[in-house]
PDB file of C-alpha atoms in Angstrom:
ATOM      1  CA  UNK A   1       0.000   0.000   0.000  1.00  0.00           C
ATOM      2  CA  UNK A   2       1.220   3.644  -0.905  1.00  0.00           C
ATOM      3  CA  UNK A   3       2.768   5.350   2.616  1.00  0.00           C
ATOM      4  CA  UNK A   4      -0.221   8.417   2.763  1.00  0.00           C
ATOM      5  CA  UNK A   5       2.304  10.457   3.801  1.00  0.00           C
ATOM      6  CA  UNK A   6       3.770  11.180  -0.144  1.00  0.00           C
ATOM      7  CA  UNK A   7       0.145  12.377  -0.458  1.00  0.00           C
ATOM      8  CA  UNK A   8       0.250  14.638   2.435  1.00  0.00           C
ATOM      9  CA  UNK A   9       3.594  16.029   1.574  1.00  0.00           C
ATOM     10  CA  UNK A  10       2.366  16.207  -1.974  1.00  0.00           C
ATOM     11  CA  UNK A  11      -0.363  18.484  -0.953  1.00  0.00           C
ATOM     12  CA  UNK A  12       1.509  20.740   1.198  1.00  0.00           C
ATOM     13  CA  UNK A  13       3.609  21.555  -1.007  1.00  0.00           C
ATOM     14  CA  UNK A  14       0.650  21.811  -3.603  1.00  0.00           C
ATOM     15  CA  UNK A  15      -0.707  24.874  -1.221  1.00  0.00           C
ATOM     16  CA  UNK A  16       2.121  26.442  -0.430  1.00  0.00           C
ATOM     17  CA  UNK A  17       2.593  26.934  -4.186  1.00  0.00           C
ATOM     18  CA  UNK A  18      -0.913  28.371  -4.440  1.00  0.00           C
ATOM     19  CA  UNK A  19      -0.757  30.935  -1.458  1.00  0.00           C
ATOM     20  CA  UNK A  20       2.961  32.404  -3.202  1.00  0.00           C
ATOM     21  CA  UNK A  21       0.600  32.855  -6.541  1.00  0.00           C
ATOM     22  CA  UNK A  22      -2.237  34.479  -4.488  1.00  0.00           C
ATOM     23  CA  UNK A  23      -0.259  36.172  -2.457  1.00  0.00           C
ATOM     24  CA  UNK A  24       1.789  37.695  -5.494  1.00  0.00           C
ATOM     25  CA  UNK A  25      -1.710  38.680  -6.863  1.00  0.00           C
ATOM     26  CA  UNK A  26      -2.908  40.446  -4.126  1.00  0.00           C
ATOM     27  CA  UNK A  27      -0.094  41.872  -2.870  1.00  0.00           C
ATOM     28  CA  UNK A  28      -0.862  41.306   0.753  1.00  0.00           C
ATOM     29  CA  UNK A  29      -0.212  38.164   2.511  1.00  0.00           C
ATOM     30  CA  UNK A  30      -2.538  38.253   4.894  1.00  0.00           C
ATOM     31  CA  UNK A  31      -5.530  38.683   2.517  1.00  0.00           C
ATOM     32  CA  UNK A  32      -4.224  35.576   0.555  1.00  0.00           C
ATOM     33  CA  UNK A  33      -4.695  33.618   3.989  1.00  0.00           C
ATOM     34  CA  UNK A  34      -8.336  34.462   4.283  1.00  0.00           C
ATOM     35  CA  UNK A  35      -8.728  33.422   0.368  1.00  0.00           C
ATOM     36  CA  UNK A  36      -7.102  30.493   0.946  1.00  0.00           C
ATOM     37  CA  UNK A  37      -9.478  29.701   3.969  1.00  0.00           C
ATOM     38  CA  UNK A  38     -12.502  30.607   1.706  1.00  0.00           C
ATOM     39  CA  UNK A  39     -11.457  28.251  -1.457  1.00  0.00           C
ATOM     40  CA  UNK A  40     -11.878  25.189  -2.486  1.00  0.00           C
ATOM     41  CA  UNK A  41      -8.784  23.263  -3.724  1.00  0.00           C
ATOM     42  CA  UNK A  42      -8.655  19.842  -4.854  1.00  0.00           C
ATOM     43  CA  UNK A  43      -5.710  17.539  -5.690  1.00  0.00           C
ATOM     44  CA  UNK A  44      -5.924  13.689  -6.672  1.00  0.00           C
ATOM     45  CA  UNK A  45      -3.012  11.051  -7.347  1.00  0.00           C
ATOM     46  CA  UNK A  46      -2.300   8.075  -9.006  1.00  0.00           C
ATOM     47  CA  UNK A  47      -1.418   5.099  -7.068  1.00  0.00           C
ATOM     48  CA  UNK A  48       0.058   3.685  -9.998  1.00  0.00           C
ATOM     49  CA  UNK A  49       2.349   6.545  -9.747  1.00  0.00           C
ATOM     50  CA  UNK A  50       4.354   4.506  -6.748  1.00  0.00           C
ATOM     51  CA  UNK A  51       5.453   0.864  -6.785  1.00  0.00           C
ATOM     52  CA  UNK A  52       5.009  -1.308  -5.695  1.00  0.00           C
ATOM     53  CA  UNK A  53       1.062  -1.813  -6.543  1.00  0.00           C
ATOM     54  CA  UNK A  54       0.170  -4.174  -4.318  1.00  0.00           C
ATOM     55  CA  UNK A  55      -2.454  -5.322  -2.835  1.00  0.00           C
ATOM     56  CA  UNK A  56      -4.426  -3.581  -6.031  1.00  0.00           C
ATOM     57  CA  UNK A  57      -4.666  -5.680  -9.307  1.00  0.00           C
ATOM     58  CA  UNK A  58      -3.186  -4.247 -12.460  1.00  0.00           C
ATOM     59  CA  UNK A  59      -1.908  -1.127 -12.813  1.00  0.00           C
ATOM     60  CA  UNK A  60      -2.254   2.227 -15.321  1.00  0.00           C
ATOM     61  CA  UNK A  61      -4.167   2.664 -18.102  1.00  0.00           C
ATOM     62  CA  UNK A  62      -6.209  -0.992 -16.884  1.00  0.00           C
ATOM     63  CA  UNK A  63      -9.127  -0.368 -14.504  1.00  0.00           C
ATOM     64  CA  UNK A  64      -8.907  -2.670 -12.223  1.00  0.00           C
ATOM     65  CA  UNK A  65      -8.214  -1.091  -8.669  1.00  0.00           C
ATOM     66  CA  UNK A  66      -4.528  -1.305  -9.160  1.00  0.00           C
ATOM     67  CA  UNK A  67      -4.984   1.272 -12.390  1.00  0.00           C
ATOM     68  CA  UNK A  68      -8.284   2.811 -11.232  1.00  0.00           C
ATOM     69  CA  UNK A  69      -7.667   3.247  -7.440  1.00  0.00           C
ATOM     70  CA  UNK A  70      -7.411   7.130  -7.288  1.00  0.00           C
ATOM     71  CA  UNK A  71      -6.723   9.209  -3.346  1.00  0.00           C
ATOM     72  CA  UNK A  72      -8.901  12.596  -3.404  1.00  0.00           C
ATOM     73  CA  UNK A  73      -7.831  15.459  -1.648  1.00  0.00           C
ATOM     74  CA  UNK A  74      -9.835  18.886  -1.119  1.00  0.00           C
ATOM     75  CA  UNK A  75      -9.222  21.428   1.210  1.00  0.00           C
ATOM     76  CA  UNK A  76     -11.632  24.020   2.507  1.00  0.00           C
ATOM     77  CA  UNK A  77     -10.852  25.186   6.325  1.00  0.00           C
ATOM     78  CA  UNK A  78     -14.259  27.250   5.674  1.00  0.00           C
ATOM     79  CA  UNK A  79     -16.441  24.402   4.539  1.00  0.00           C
ATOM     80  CA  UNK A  80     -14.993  20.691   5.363  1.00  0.00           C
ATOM     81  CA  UNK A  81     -14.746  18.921   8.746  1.00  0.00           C
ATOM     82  CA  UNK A  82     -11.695  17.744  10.069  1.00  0.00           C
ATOM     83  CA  UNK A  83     -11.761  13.800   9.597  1.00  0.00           C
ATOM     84  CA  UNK A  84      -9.981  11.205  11.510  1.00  0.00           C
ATOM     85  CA  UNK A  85     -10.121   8.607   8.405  1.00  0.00           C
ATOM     86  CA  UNK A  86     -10.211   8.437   5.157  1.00  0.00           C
ATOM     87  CA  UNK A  87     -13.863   8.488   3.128  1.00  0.00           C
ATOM     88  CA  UNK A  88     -15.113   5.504   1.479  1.00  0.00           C
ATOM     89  CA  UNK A  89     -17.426   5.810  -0.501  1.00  0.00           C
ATOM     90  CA  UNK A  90     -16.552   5.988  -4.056  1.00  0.00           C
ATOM     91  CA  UNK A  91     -16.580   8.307  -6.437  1.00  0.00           C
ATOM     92  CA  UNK A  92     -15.355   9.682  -9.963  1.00  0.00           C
ATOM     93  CA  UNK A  93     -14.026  12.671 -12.033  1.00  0.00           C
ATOM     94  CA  UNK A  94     -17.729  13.043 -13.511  1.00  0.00           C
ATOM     95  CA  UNK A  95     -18.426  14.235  -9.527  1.00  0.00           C
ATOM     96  CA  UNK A  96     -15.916  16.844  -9.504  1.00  0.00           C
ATOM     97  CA  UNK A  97     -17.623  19.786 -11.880  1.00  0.00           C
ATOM     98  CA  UNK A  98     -20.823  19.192 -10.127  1.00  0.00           C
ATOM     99  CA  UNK A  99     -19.602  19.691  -7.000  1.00  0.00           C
ATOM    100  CA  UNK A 100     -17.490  22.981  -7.611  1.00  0.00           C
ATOM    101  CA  UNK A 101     -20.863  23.807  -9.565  1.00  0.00           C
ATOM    102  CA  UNK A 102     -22.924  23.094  -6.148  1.00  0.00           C
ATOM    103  CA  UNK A 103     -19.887  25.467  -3.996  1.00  0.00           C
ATOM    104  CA  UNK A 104     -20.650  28.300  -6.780  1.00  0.00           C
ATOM    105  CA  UNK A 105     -24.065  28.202  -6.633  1.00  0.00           C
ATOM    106  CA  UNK A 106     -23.522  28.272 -10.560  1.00  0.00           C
ATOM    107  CA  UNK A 107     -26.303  26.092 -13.000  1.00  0.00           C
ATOM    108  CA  UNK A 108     -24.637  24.079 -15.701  1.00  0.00           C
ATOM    109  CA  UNK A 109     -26.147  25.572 -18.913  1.00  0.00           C
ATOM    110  CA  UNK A 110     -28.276  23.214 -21.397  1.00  0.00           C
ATOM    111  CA  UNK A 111     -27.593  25.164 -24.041  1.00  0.00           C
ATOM    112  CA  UNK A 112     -24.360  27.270 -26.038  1.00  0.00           C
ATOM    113  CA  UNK A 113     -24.778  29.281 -28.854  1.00  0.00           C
ATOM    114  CA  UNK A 114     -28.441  27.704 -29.921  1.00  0.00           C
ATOM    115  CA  UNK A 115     -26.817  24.185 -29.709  1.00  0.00           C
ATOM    116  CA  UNK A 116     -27.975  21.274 -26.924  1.00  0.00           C
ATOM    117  CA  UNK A 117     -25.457  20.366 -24.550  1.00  0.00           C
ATOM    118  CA  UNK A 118     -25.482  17.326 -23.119  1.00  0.00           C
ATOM    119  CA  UNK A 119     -26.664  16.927 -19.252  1.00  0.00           C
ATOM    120  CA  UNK A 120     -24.216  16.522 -16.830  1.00  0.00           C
ATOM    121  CA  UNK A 121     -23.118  12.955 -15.180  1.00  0.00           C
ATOM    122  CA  UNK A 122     -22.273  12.940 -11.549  1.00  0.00           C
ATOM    123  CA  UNK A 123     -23.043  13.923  -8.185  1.00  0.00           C
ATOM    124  CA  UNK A 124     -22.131  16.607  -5.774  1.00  0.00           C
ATOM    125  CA  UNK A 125     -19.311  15.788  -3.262  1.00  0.00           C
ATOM    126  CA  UNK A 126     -20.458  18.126  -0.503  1.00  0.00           C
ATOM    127  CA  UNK A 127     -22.169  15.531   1.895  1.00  0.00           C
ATOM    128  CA  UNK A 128     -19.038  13.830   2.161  1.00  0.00           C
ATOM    129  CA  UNK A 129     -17.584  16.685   3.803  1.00  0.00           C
ATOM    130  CA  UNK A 130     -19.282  15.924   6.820  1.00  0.00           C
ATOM    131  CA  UNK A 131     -18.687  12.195   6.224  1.00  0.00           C
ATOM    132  CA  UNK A 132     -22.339  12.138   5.237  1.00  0.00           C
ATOM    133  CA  UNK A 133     -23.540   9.061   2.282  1.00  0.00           C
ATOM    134  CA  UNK A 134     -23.609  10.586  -1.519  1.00  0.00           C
ATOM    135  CA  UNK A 135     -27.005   8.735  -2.385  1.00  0.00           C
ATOM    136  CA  UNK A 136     -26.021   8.329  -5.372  1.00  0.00           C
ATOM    137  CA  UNK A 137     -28.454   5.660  -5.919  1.00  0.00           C
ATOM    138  CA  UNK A 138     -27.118   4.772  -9.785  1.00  0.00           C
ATOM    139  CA  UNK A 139     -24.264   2.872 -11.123  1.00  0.00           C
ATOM    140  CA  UNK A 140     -21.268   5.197 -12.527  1.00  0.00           C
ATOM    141  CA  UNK A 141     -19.053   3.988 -15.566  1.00  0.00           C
ATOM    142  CA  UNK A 142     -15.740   4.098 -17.007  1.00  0.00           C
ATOM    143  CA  UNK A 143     -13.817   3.161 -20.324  1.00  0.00           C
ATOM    144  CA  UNK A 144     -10.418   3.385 -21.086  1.00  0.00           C
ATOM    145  CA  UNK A 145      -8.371   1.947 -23.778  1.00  0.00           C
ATOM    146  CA  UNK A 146     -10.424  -1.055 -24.364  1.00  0.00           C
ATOM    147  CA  UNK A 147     -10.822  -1.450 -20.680  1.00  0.00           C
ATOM    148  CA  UNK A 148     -14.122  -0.874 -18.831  1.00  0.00           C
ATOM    149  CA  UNK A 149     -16.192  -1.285 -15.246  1.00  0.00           C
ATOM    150  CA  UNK A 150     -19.246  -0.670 -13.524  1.00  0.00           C
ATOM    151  CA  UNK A 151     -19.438   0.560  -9.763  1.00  0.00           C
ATOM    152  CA  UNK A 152     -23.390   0.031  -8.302  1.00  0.00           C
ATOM    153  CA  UNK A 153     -22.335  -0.015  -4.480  1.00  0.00           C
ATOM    154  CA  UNK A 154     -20.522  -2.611  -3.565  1.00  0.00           C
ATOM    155  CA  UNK A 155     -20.533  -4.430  -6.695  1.00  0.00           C
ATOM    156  CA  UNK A 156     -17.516  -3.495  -9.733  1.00  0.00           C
ATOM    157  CA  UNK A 157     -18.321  -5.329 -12.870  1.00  0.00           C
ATOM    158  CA  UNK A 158     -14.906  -4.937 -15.150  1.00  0.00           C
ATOM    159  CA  UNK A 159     -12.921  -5.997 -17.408  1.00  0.00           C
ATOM    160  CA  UNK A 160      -9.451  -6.316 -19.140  1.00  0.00           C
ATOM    161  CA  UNK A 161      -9.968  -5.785 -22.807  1.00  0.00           C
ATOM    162  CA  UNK A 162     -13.700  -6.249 -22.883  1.00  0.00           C
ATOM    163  CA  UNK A 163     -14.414  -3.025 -24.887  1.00  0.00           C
ATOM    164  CA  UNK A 164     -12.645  -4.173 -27.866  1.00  0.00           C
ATOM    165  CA  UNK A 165     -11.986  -2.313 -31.129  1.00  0.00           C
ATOM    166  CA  UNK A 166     -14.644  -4.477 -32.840  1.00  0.00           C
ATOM    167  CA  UNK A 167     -17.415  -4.550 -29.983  1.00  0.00           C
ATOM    168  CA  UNK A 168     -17.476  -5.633 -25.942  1.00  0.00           C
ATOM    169  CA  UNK A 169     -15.963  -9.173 -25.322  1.00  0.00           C
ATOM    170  CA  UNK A 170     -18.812 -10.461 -22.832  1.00  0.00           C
ATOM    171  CA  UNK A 171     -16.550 -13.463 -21.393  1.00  0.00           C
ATOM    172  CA  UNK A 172     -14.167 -10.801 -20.527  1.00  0.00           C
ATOM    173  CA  UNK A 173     -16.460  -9.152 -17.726  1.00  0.00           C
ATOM    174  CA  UNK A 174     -15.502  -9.660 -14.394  1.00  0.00           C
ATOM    175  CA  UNK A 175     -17.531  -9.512 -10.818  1.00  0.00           C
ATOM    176  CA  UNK A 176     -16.262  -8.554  -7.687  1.00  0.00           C
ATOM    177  CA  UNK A 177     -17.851  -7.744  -4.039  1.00  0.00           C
ATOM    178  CA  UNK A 178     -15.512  -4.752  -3.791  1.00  0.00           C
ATOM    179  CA  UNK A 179     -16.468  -4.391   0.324  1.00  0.00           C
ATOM    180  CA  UNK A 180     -15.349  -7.585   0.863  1.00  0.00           C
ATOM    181  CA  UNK A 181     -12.597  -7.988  -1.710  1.00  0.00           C
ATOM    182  CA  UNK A 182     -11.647  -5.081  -2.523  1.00  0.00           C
ATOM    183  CA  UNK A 183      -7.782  -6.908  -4.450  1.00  0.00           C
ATOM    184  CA  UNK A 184     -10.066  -8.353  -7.051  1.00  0.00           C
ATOM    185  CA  UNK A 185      -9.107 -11.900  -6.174  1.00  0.00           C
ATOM    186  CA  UNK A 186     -12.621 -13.569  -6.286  1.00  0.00           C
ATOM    187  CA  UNK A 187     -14.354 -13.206  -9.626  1.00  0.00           C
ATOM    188  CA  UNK A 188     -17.984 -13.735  -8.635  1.00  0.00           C
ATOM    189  CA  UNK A 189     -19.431 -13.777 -12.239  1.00  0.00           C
ATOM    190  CA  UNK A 190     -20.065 -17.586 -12.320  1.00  0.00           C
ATOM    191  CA  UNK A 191     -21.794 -17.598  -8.852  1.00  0.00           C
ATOM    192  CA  UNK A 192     -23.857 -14.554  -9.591  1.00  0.00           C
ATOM    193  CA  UNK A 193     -24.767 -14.620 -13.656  1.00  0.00           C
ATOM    194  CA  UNK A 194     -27.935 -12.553 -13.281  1.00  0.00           C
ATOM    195  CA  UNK A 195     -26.163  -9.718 -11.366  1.00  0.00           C
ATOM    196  CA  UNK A 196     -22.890  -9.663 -14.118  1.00  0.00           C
ATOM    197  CA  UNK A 197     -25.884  -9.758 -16.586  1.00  0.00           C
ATOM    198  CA  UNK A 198     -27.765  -6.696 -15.225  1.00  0.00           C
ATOM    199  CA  UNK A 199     -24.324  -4.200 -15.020  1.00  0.00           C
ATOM    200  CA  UNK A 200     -22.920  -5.424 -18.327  1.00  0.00           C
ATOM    201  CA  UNK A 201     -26.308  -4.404 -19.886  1.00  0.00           C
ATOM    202  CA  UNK A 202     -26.021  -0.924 -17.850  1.00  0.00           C
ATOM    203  CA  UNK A 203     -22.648  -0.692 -19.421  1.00  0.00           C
ATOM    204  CA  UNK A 204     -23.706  -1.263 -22.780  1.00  0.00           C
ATOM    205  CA  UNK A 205     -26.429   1.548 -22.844  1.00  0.00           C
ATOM    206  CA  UNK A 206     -23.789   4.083 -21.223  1.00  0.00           C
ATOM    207  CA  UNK A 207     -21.864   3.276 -23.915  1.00  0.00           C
ATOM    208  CA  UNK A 208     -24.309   3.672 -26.694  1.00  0.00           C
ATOM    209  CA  UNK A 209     -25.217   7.302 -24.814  1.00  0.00           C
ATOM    210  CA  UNK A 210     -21.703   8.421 -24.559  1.00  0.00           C
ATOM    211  CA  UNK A 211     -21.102   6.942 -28.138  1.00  0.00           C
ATOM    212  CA  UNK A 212     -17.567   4.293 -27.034  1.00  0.00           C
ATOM    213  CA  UNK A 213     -18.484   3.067 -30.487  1.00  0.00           C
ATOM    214  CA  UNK A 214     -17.307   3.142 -33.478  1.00  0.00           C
ATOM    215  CA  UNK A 215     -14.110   3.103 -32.127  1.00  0.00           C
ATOM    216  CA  UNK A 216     -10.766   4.621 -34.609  1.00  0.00           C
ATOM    217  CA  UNK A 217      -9.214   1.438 -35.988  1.00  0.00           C
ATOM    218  CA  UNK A 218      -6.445   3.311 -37.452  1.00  0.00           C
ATOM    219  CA  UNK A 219      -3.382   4.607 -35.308  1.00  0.00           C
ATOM    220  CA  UNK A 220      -3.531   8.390 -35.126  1.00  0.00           C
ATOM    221  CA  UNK A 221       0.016   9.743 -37.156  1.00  0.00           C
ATOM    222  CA  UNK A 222       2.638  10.841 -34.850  1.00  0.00           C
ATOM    223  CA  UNK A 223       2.673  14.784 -34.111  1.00  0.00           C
ATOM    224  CA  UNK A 224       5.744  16.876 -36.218  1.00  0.00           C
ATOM    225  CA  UNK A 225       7.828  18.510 -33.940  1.00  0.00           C
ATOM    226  CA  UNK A 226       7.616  22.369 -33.570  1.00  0.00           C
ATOM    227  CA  UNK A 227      10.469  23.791 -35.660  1.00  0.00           C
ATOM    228  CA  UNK A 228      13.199  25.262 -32.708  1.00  0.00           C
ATOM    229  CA  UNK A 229      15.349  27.836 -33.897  1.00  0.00           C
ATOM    230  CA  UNK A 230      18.918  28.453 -33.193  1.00  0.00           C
ATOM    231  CA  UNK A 231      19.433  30.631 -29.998  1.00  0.00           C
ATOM    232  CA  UNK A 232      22.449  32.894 -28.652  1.00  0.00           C
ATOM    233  CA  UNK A 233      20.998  31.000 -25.215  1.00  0.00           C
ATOM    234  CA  UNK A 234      20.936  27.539 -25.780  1.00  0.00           C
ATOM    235  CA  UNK A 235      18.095  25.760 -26.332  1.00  0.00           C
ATOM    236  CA  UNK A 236      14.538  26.023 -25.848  1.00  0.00           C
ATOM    237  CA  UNK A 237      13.555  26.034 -21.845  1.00  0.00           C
ATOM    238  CA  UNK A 238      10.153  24.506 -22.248  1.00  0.00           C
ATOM    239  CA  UNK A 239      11.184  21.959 -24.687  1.00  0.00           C
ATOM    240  CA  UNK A 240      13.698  18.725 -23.429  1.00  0.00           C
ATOM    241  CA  UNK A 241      16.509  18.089 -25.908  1.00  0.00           C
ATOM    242  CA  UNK A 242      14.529  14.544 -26.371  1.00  0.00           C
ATOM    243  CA  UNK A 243      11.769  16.528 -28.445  1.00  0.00           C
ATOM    244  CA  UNK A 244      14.128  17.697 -30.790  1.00  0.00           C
ATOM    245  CA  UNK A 245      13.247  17.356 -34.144  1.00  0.00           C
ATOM    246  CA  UNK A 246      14.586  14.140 -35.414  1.00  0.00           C
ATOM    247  CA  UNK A 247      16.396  12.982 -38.870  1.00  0.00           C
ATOM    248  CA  UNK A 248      12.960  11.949 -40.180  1.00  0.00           C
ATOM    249  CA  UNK A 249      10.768  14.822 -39.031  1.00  0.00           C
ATOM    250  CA  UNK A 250       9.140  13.375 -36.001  1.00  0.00           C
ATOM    251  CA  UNK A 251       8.940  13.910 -32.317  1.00  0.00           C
ATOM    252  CA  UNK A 252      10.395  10.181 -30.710  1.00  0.00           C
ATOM    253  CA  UNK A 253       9.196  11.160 -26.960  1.00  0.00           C
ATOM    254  CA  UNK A 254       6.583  12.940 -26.132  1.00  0.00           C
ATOM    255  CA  UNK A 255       6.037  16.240 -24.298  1.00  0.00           C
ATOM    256  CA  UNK A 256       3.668  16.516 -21.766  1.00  0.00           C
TER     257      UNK A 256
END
């Protein structure tokens, strides 16, 4: 298991960061204090950013826990209770713009420039800043490079590879009682077909809503380079040397 105290270190130095900017802003330290007491920041991390990645199954760009498993950190002295553990209950990036849109009081807009947006996915976070239950009361959904699962409380249908290219791969769902085994070591799909049944067919109209298919079969082309001239300085601050153009025209790492 990750030592929590990378994340806490991570975060401090996170806000620290944010008060110099504010505080460069406003021009008066003290005033940056009270805006940072008034705001709400968020940070999340990776676990697979740390080895090793046990207990968790798998690791990036799967969805298993070992590539999905995600600590959430937000910080608001004005608006969140002091906790002595962490919270449990799940929940997902779709949850984050409602809830900054619930702190705002703001509405999100059905509508830009005469064209129909589509509603918004997720829940507010607020109740679990009093270690209150979300209520979510609906399953939530993920896909990600032919990988996919289903959270509906305790139960996370997913699978490696079961959003193929050329359609879902049913025998590649898997079924796990995540409050009891929470490593993914008891695939419960054979013991419980009905229930594996119901999410994968949840899954299947998410994905027809929020249009998975037709996936690209074809690889997209690799970037060019930006063209770096010749400087009495050296080279290019915001570029590394390894994103130099090369002999045939084409970035070999890439710059993120």
């Amino acid at each position: 298991m990750t030592d929590p105290s990378k994340f806490t270190s991570l975060f401090v130095k996170y806000e620290r960061r944010l008060y110099s900017i504010i505080a460069s802003m406003l021009g008066h330290p003290a005033e940056a204090e009270d805006l940072l007491q008034e705001t709400a920041k968020v940070l999340w991390k990776k676990f697979g950013d740390y080895d090793p990645k046990l207990p968790f199954r798998l690791y990036k760009h799967f969805v298993h826990e070992g590539g999905a498993a995600t600590p959430f950190f937000m910080h608001w002295p004005n608006g969140i209770k002091p906790g002595k553990d962490w919270y449990r209950e799940p929940a997902q990036l779709i949850d984050v713009v409602p809830t900054i849109l619930d702190l705002a009081g703001a509405d999100y807009p059905k509508t830009y420039k005469g064209n129909d947006i589509l509603p918004i996915d997720g829940l507010s976070l607020r109740p679990a800043f009093s270690e209150k239950p979300l209520k979510r009361g609906k399953p939530f959904f993920v896909e990600h490079e032919n990988n996919a699962f289903v959270r509906d409380g305790k139960w996370k249908l997913v699978g490696r590879g079961v959003s193929a290219t050329n359609g879902v791969v049913p025998t590649r769902w898997e079924l796990y009682d995540i409050e009891k085994d929470r490593t993914e070591t008891n695939n419960l799909a054979a013991t419980h077909p009905d229930k594996a049944k119901e999410m994968a067919g949840q899954w299947d109209v998410w994905a027809k809503r929020v249009m998975v298919y037709p996936k690209n079969k074809t690889p997209p082309k690799p970037t060019p380079c930006p063209i770096l001239r010749k400087s009495r300085v050296g080279p290019s601050p915001l570029l590394p040397r390894s994103s130099m153009r090369s002999p045939k025209g084409w970035c070999s790492h890439t710059v993120g």
